[in-house]
Short mmCIF file of C-alpha atoms and ligand atoms in Angstrom, two decimals:
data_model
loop_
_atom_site.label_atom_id
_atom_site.label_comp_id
_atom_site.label_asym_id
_atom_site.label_seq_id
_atom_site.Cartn_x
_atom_site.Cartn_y
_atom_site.Cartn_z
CA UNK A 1 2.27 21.35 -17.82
CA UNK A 2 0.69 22.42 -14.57
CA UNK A 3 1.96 24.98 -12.65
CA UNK A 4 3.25 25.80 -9.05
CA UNK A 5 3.49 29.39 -7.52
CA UNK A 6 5.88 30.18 -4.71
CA UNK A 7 5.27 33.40 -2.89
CA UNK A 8 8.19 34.46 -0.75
CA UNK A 9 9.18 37.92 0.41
CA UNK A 10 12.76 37.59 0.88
CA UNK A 11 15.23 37.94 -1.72
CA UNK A 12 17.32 35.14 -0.34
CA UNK A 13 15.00 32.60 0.38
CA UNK A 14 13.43 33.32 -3.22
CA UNK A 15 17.02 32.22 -4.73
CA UNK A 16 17.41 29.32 -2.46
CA UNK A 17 13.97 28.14 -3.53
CA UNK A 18 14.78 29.08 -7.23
CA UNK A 19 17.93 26.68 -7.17
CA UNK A 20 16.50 24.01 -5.81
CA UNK A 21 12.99 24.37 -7.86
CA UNK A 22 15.12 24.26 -10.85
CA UNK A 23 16.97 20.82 -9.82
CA UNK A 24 13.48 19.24 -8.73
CA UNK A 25 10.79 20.44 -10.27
CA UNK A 26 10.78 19.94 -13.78
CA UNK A 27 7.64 18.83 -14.33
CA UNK A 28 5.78 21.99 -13.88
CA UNK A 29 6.21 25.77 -14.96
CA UNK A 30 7.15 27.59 -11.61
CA UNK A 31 6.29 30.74 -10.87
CA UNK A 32 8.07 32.82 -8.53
CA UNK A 33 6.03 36.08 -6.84
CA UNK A 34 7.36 38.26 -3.65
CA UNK A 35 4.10 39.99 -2.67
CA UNK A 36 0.45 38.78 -2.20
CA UNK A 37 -0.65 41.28 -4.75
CA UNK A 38 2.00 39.72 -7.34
CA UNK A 39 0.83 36.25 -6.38
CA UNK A 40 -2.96 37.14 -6.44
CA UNK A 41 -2.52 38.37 -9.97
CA UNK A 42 -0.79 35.49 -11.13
CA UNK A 43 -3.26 32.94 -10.20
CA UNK A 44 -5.92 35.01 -12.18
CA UNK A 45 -3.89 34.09 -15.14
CA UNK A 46 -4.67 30.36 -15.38
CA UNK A 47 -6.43 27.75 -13.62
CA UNK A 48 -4.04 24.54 -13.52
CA UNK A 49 -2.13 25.27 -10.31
CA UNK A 50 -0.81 21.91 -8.79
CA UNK A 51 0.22 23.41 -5.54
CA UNK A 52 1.68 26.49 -4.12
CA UNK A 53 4.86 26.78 -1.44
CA UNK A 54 3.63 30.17 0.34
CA UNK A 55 5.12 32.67 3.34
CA UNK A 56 2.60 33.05 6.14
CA UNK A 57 4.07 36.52 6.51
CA UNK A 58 4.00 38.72 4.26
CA UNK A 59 4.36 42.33 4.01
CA UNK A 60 1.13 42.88 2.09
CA UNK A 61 -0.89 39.88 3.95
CA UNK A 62 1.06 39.71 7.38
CA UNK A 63 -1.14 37.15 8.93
CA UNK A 64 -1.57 34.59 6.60
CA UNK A 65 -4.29 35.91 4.63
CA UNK A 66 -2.69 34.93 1.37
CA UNK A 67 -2.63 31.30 2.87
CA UNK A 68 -6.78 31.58 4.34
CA UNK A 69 -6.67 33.10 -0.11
CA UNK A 70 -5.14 29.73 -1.69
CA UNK A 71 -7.90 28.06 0.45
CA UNK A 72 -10.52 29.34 -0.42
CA UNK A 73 -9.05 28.74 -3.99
CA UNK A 74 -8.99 24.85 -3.51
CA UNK A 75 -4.93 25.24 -4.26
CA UNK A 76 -3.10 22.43 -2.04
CA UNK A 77 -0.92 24.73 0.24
CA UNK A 78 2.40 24.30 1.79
CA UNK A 79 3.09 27.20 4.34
CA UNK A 80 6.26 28.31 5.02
CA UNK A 81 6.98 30.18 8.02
CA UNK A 82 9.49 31.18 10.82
CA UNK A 83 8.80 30.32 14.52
CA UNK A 84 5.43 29.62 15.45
CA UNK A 85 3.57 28.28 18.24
CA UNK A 86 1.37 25.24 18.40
CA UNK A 87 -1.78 26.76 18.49
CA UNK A 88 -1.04 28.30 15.41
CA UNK A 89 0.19 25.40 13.35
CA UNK A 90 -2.50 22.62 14.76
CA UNK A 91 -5.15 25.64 13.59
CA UNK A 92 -3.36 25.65 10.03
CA UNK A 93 -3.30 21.95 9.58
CA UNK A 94 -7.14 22.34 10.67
CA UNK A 95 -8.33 24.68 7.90
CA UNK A 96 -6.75 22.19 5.54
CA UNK A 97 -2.95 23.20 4.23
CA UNK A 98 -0.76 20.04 2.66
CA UNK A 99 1.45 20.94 5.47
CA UNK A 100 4.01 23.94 7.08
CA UNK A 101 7.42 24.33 6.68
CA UNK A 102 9.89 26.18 9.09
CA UNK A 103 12.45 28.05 7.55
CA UNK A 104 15.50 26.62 9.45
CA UNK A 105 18.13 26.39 6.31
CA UNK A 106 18.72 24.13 3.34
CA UNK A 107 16.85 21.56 4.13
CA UNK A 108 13.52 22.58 5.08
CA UNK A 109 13.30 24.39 1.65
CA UNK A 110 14.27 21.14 0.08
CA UNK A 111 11.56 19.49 1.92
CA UNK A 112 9.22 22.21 0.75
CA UNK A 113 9.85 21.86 -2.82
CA UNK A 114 10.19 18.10 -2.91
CA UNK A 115 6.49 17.88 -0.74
CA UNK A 116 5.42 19.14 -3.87
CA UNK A 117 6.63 16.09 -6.03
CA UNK A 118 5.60 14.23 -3.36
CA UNK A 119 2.09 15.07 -4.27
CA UNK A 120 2.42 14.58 -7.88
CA UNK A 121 3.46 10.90 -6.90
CA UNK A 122 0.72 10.21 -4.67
CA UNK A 123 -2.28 11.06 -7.20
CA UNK A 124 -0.46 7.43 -8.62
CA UNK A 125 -0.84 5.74 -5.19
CA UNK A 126 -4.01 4.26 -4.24
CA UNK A 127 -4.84 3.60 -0.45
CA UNK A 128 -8.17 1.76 0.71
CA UNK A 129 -9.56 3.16 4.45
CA UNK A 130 -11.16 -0.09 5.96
CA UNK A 131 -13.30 1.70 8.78
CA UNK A 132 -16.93 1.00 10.00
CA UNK A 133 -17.25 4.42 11.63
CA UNK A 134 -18.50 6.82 8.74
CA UNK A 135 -17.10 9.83 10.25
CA UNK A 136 -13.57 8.21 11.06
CA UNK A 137 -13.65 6.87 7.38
CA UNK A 138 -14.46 10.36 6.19
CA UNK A 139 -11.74 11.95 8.14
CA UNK A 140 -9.08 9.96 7.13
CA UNK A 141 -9.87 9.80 3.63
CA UNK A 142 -9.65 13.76 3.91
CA UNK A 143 -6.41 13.65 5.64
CA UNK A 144 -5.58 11.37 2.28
CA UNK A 145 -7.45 13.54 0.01
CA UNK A 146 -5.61 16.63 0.87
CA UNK A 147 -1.85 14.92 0.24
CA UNK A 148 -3.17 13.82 -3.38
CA UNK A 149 -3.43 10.28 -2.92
CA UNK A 150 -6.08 8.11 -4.85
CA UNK A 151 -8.71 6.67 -2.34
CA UNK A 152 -10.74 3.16 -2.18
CA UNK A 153 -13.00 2.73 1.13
CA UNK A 154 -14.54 -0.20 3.14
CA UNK A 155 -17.08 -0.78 5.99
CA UNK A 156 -15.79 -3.66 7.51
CA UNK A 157 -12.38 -6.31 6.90
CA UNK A 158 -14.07 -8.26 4.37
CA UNK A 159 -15.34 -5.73 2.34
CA UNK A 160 -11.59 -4.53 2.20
CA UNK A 161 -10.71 -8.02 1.59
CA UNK A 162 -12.35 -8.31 -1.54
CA UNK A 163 -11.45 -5.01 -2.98
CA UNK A 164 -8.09 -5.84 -2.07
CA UNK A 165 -8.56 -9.18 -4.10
CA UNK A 166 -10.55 -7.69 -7.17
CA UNK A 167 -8.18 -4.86 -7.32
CA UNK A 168 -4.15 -5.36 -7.86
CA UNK A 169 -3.44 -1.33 -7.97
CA UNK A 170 -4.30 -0.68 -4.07
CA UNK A 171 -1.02 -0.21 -2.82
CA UNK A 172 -1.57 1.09 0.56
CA UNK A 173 -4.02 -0.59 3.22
CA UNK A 174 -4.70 1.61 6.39
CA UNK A 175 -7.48 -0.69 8.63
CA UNK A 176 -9.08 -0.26 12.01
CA UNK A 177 -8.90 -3.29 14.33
CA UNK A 178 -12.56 -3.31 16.22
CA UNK A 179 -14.65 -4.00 12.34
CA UNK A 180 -17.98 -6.26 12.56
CA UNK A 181 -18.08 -9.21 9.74
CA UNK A 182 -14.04 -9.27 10.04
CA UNK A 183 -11.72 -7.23 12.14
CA UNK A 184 -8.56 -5.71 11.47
CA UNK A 185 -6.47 -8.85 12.38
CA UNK A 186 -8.80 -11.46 10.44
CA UNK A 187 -8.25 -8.81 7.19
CA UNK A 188 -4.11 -8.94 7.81
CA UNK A 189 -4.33 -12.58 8.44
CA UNK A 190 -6.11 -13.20 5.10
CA UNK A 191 -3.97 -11.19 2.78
CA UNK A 192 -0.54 -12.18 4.15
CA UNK A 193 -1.15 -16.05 4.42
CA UNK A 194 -4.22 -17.05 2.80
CA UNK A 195 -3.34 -14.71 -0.55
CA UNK A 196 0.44 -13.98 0.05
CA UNK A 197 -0.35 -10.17 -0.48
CA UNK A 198 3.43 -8.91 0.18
CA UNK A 199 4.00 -6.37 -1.76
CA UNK A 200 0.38 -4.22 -0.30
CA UNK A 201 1.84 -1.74 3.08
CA UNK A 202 -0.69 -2.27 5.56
CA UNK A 203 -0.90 0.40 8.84
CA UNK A 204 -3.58 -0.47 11.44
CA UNK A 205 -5.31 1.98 13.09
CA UNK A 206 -7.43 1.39 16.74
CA UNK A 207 -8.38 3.27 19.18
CA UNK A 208 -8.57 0.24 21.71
CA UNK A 209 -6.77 0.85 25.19
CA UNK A 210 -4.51 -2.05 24.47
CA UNK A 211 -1.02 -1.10 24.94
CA UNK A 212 -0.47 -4.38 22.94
CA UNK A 213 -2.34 -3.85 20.00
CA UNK A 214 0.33 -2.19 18.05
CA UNK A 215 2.88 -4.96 18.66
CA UNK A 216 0.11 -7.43 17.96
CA UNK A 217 -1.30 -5.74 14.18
CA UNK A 218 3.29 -5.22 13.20
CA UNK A 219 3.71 -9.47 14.43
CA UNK A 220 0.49 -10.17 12.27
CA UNK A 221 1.83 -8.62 9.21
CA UNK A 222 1.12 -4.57 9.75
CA UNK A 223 4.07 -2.08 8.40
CA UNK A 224 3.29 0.31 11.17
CA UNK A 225 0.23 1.20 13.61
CA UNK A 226 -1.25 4.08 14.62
CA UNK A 227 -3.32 4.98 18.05
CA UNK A 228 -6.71 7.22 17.39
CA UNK A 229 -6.59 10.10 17.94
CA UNK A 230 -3.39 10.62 15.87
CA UNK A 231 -2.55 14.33 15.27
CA UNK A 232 -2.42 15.52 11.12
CA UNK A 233 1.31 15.55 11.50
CA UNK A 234 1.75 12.05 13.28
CA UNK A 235 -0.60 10.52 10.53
CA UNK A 236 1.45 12.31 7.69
CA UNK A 237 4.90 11.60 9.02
CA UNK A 238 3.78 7.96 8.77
CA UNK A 239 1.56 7.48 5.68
CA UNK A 240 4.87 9.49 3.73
CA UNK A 241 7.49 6.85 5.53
CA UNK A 242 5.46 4.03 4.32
CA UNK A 243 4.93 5.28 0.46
CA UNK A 244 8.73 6.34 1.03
CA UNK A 245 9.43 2.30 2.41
CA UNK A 246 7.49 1.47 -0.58
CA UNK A 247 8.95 3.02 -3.42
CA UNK A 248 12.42 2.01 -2.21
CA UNK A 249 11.41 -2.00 -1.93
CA UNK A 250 9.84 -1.45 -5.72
CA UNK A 251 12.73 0.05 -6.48
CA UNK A 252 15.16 -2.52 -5.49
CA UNK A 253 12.59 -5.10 -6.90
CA UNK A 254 12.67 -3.63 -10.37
CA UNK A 255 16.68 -3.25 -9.78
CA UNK A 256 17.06 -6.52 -8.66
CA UNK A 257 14.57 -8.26 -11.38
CA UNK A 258 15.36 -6.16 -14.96
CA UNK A 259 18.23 -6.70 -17.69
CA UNK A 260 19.51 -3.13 -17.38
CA UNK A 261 20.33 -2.91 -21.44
CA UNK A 262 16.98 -4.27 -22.63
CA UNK A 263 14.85 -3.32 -19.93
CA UNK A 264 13.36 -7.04 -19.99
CA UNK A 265 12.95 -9.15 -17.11
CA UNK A 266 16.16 -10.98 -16.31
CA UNK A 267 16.87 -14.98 -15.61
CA UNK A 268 16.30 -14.10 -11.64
CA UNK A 269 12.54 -12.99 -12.50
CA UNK A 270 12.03 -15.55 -15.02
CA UNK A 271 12.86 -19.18 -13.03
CA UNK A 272 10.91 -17.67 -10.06
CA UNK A 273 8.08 -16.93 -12.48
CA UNK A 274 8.31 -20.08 -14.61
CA UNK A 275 8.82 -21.95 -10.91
CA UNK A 276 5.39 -20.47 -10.04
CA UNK A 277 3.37 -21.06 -13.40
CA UNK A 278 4.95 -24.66 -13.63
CA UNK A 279 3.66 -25.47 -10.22
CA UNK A 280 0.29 -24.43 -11.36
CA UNK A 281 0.71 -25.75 -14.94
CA UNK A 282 0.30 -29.09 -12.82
CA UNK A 283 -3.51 -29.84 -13.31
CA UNK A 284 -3.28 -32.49 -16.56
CA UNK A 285 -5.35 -30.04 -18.51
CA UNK A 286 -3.45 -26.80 -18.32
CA UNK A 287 -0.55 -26.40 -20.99
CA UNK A 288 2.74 -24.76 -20.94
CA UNK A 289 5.39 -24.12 -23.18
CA UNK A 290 8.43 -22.50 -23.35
CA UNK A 291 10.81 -21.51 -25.69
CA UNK A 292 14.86 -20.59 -25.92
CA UNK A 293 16.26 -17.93 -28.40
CA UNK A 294 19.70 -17.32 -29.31
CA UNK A 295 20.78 -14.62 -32.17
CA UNK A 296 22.45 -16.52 -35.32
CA UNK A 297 26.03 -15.32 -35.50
CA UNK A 298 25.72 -12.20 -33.18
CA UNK A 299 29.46 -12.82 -32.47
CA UNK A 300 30.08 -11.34 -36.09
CA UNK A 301 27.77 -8.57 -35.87
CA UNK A 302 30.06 -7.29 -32.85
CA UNK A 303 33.09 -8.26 -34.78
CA UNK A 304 32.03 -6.37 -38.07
CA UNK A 305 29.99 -3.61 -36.78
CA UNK A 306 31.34 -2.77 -33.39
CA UNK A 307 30.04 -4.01 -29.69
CA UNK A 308 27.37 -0.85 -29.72
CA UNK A 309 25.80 -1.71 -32.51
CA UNK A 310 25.29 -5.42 -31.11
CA UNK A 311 23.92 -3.32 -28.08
CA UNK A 312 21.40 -1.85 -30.19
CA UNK A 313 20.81 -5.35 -31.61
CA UNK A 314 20.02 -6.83 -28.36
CA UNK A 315 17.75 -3.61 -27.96
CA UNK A 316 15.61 -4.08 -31.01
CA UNK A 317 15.08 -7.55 -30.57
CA UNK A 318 14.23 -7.11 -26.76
CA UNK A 319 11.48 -4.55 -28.21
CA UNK A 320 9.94 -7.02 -31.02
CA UNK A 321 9.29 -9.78 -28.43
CA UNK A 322 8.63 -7.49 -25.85
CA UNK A 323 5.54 -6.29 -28.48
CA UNK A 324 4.58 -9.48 -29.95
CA UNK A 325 4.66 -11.91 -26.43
CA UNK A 326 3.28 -9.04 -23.99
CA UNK A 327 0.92 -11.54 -22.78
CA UNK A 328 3.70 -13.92 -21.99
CA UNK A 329 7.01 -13.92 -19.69
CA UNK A 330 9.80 -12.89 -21.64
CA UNK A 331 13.02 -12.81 -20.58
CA UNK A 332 17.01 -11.92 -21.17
CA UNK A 333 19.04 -14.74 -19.91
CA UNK A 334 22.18 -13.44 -20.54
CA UNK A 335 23.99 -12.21 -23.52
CA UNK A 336 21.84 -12.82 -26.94
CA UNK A 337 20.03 -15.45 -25.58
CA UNK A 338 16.47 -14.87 -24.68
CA UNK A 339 13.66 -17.48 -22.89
CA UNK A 340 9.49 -17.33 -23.16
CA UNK A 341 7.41 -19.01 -21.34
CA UNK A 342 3.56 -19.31 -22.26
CA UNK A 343 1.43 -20.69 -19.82
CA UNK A 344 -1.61 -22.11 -20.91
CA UNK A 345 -0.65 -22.85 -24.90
CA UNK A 346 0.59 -25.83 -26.40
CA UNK A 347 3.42 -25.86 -28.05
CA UNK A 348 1.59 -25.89 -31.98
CA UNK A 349 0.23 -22.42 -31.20
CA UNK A 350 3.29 -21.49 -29.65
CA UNK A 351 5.27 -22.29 -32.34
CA UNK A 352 3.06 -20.43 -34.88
CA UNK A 353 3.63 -17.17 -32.80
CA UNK A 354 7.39 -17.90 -32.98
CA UNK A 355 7.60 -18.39 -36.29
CA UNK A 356 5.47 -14.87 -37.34
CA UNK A 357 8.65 -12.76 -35.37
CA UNK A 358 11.26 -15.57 -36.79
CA UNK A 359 10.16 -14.11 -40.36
CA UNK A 360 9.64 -10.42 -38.93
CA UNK A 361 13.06 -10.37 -37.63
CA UNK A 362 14.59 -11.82 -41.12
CA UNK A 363 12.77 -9.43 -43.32
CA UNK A 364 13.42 -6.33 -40.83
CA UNK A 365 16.37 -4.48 -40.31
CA UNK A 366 18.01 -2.41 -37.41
CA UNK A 367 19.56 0.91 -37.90
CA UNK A 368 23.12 1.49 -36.06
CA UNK A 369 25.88 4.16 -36.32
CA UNK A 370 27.87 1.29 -37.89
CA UNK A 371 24.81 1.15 -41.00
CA UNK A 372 22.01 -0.56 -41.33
CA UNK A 373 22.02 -4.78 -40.56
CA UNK A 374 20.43 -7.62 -40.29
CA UNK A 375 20.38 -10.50 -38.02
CA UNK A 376 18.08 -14.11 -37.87
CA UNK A 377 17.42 -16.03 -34.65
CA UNK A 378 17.26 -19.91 -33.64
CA UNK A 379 14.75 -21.15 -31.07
CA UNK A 380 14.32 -24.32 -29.79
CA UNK A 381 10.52 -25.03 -28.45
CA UNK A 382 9.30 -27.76 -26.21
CA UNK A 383 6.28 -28.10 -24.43
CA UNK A 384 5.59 -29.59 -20.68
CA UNK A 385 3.91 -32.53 -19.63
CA UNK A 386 5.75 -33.49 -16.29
CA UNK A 387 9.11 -32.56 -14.77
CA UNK A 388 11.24 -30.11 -13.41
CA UNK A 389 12.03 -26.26 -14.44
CA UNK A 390 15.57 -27.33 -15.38
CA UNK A 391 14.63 -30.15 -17.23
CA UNK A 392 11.80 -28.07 -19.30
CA UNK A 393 15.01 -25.79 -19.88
CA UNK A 394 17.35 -28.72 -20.81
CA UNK A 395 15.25 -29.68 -23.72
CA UNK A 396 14.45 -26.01 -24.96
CA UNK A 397 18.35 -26.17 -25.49
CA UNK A 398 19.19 -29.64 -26.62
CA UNK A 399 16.00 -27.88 -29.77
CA UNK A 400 17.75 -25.11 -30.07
CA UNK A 401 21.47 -27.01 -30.09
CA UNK A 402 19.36 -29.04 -33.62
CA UNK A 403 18.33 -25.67 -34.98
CA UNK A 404 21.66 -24.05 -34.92
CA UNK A 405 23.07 -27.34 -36.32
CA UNK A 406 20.38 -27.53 -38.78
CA UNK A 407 21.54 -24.34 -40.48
CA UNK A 408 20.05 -21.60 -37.93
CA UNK A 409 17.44 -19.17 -38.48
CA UNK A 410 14.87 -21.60 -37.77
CA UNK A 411 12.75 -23.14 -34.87
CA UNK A 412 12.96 -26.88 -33.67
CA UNK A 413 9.76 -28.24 -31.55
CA UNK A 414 8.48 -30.80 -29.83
CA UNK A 415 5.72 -32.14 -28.84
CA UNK A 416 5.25 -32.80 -24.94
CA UNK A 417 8.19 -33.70 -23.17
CA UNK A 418 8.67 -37.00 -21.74
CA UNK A 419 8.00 -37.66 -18.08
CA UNK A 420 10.35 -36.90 -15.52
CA UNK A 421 10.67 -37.17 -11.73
CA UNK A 422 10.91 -33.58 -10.16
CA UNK A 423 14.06 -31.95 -9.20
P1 LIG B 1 25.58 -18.84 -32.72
O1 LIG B 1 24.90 -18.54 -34.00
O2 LIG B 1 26.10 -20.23 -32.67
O3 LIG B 1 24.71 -18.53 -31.56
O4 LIG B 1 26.87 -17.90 -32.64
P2 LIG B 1 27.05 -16.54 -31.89
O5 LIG B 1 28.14 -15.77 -32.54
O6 LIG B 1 25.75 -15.87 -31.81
O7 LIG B 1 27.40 -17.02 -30.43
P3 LIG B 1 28.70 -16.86 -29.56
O8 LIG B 1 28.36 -17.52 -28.25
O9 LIG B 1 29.92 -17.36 -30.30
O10 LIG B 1 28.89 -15.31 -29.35
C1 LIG B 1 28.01 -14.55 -28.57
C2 LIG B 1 28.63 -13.19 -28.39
O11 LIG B 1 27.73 -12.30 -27.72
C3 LIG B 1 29.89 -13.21 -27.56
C4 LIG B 1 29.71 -12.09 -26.57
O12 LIG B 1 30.83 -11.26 -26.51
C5 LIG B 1 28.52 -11.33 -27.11
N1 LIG B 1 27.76 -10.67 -26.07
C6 LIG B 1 27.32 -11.13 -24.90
N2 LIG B 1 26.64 -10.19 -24.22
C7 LIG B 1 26.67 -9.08 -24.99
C8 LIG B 1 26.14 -7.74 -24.82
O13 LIG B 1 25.50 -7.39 -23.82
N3 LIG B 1 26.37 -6.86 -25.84
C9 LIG B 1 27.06 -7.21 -26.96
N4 LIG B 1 27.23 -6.29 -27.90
N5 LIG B 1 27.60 -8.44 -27.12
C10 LIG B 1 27.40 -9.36 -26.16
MG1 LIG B 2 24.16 -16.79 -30.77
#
């Protein structure tokens, strides 16, 4: 566990930040100090601090010389301070602090601490600068550098382009406009239409006299804009609105697309995902097969053992397909009936798959307050060659409708279904 030192003269402000430290910061030891003596030995004690939440004042280093200290020491540095004048903070944000803090109650303290989270967060977050100027490029990545985040860079809008295309885990595009090879709009126009990149925030940055530009990039696609020269704080203030924006809409998109007792996707994420692979699963040569589950009897293991240990049920046998189709799209439909598509295989290798967890799940056990039980499921198994998503799904059930008739515990297949017209 890495650790965060917050130097602080005042008695009160040290128990403010205490409380909230406590609340928010439990993923590092934090060490309170109230001189710059106290805090100097402290850091000579180990060499994994994360950050450090710092008075510019203090008694034993009245003009920030504890803050020009943490520096030097490479520690990312969050100043706290009273009133100041802007002289003063533009030269802090120049000699490289995280960012300052003015002690004006509750909430600037919380905003202290939680920066500090912040940063912890953005070492996952990985933005790619597409610049040509080199010194522009290096200047912003700095900016970047300094608030944690992970950092890709281009030359030009189709060298962005393509790392943007090889690489799924850039979540944050910040572009120029004026780019040889491909400029800032030809980039946005690419990834929104031609690749329907929605999920990547995109802020363009130009230092073009066009009062326009700005509402040109946001109607092109852009989250935001900024004008060059943009001061440290503007260019903060809106890189940490759009990772805010951003973790909110994944958020809601996890929210809105996960069963909340299994943690597997849900029905909503499966048909959009099936409706996608089946459009491509059009091309005669390309397979696709998908299968419905249903636990035997899981109406007596609620009745007999109680409805938490049919929770726990559900759980397990979330888990073993989870593990065992991770390459596939697995899904809760609702209750104990579960759906997986797999594009690409026909339904023989499917089925062979299937039946390796069918006999998993009867030999296994799970464990509940209630003791320890057993449970078998049915699956019926059919395999595309034309036709809607519904009617794929129709058959899967009228196979699993035989294999519950046929004495359960068992999978019914077939071989492609028969044509028909789209729905
Ligand atoms: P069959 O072998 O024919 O599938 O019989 P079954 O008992 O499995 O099916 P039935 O449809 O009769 O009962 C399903 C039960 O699943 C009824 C419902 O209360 C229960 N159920 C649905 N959702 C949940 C859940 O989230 N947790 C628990 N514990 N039970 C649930
Ligand atoms: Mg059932």
């Amino acid at each position: 566990m890495s650790a965060v030192l917050i130097v602080e003269d005042s008695q009160v402000v040290i128990k403010v930040l205490r409380y909230i430290a406590r609340q928010t910061l439990s993923a590092f030891d934090v060490v309170f100090t109230m001189s710059a003596e106290e805090a100097r030995l402290e850091l000579a004690k180990r060499d994994d601090w994360f950050a450090c939440i710092v008075d510019l004042n203090l008694p034993d280093a009245p003009d920030g010389e504890m803050v020009d200290y943490l520096l030097e020491q490479q520690i990312p540095t969050i100043v706290l301070t009273g009133r100041m004048g802007d002289e003063r903070r533009d030269a802090l944000l120049r000699q490289g602090i995280v960012d300052y803090v003015q002690k004006e109650g509750l909430y600037s303290y919380k905003y202290a601490v939680n920066l500090v989270n912040r940063l912890h967060r953005n070492r996952d977050i990985k933005v790619l600068v597409a610049e040509d100027s080199a010194v522009t490029r290096w200047f912003v990545a700095d900016l970047l550098r300094r608030h944690r985040f992970q950092i890709v860079e281009a030359e030009n809008g189709k060298q962005a382009l393509e790392a943007v295309l090889a690489d799924d885990s850039i979540d944050i595009l910040l572009t120029d406009y004026n780019m040889p090879v491909m400029d800032g709009f030809q980039l946005i126009h690419a990834l929104r239409n031609k690749h329907e990149k929605v999920d990547l925030v995109i802020i363009g940055l130009s230092s073009a006299d066009d009062k326009y530009l700005s509402g040109k990039f946001i109607k092109n696609g852009a989250d935001d804009f900024l004008y060059k020269p943009f001061s440290h704080e503007e260019f903060f203030c809106r890189i940490m609105h759009a990772v805010a924006s951003m973790e909110r809409t994944r958020e809601l998109h996890r929210l809105a697309y996960t069963d909340p007792l299994t943690g597997l996707h849900n029905r909503r994420y499966f048909m959009e995902q099936a409706r996608k692979l089946i459009t491509k699963a059009d091309a005669p040569e390309s397979a696709l097969s998908l299968a419905m589950l249903d636990i035997d009897h899981f109406k007596h293991i609620n009745d007999n053992y109680g409805h938490d240990a049919g929770d726990l049920v559900l759980i397990a046998f979330a888990q073993s397909l989870r593990r065992a189709f991770a390459r596939f799209v697995v899904a809760r439909m609702g209750g104990e009936e579960f759906c997986i598509l797999f594009p690409g295989l026909p339904v023989d290798r499917a089925a062979r798959l299937l039946e390796a967890v069918r006999e998993q799940t009867e030999a296994g056990c799970v464990d509940t307050p209630a003791g320890s039980l057993s449970f078998t499921f049915s699956a019926g198994l059919v395999e595309r060659s034309a036709g809607s998503l519904d009617e794929l799904l129709k058959q899967a059930d009228m196979r699993l409708y035989t294999a519950k008739e046929q004495g359960r515990n068992r999978i019914e297949q077939t071989g492609a279904t028969r044509a028909v017209s789209c729905a």
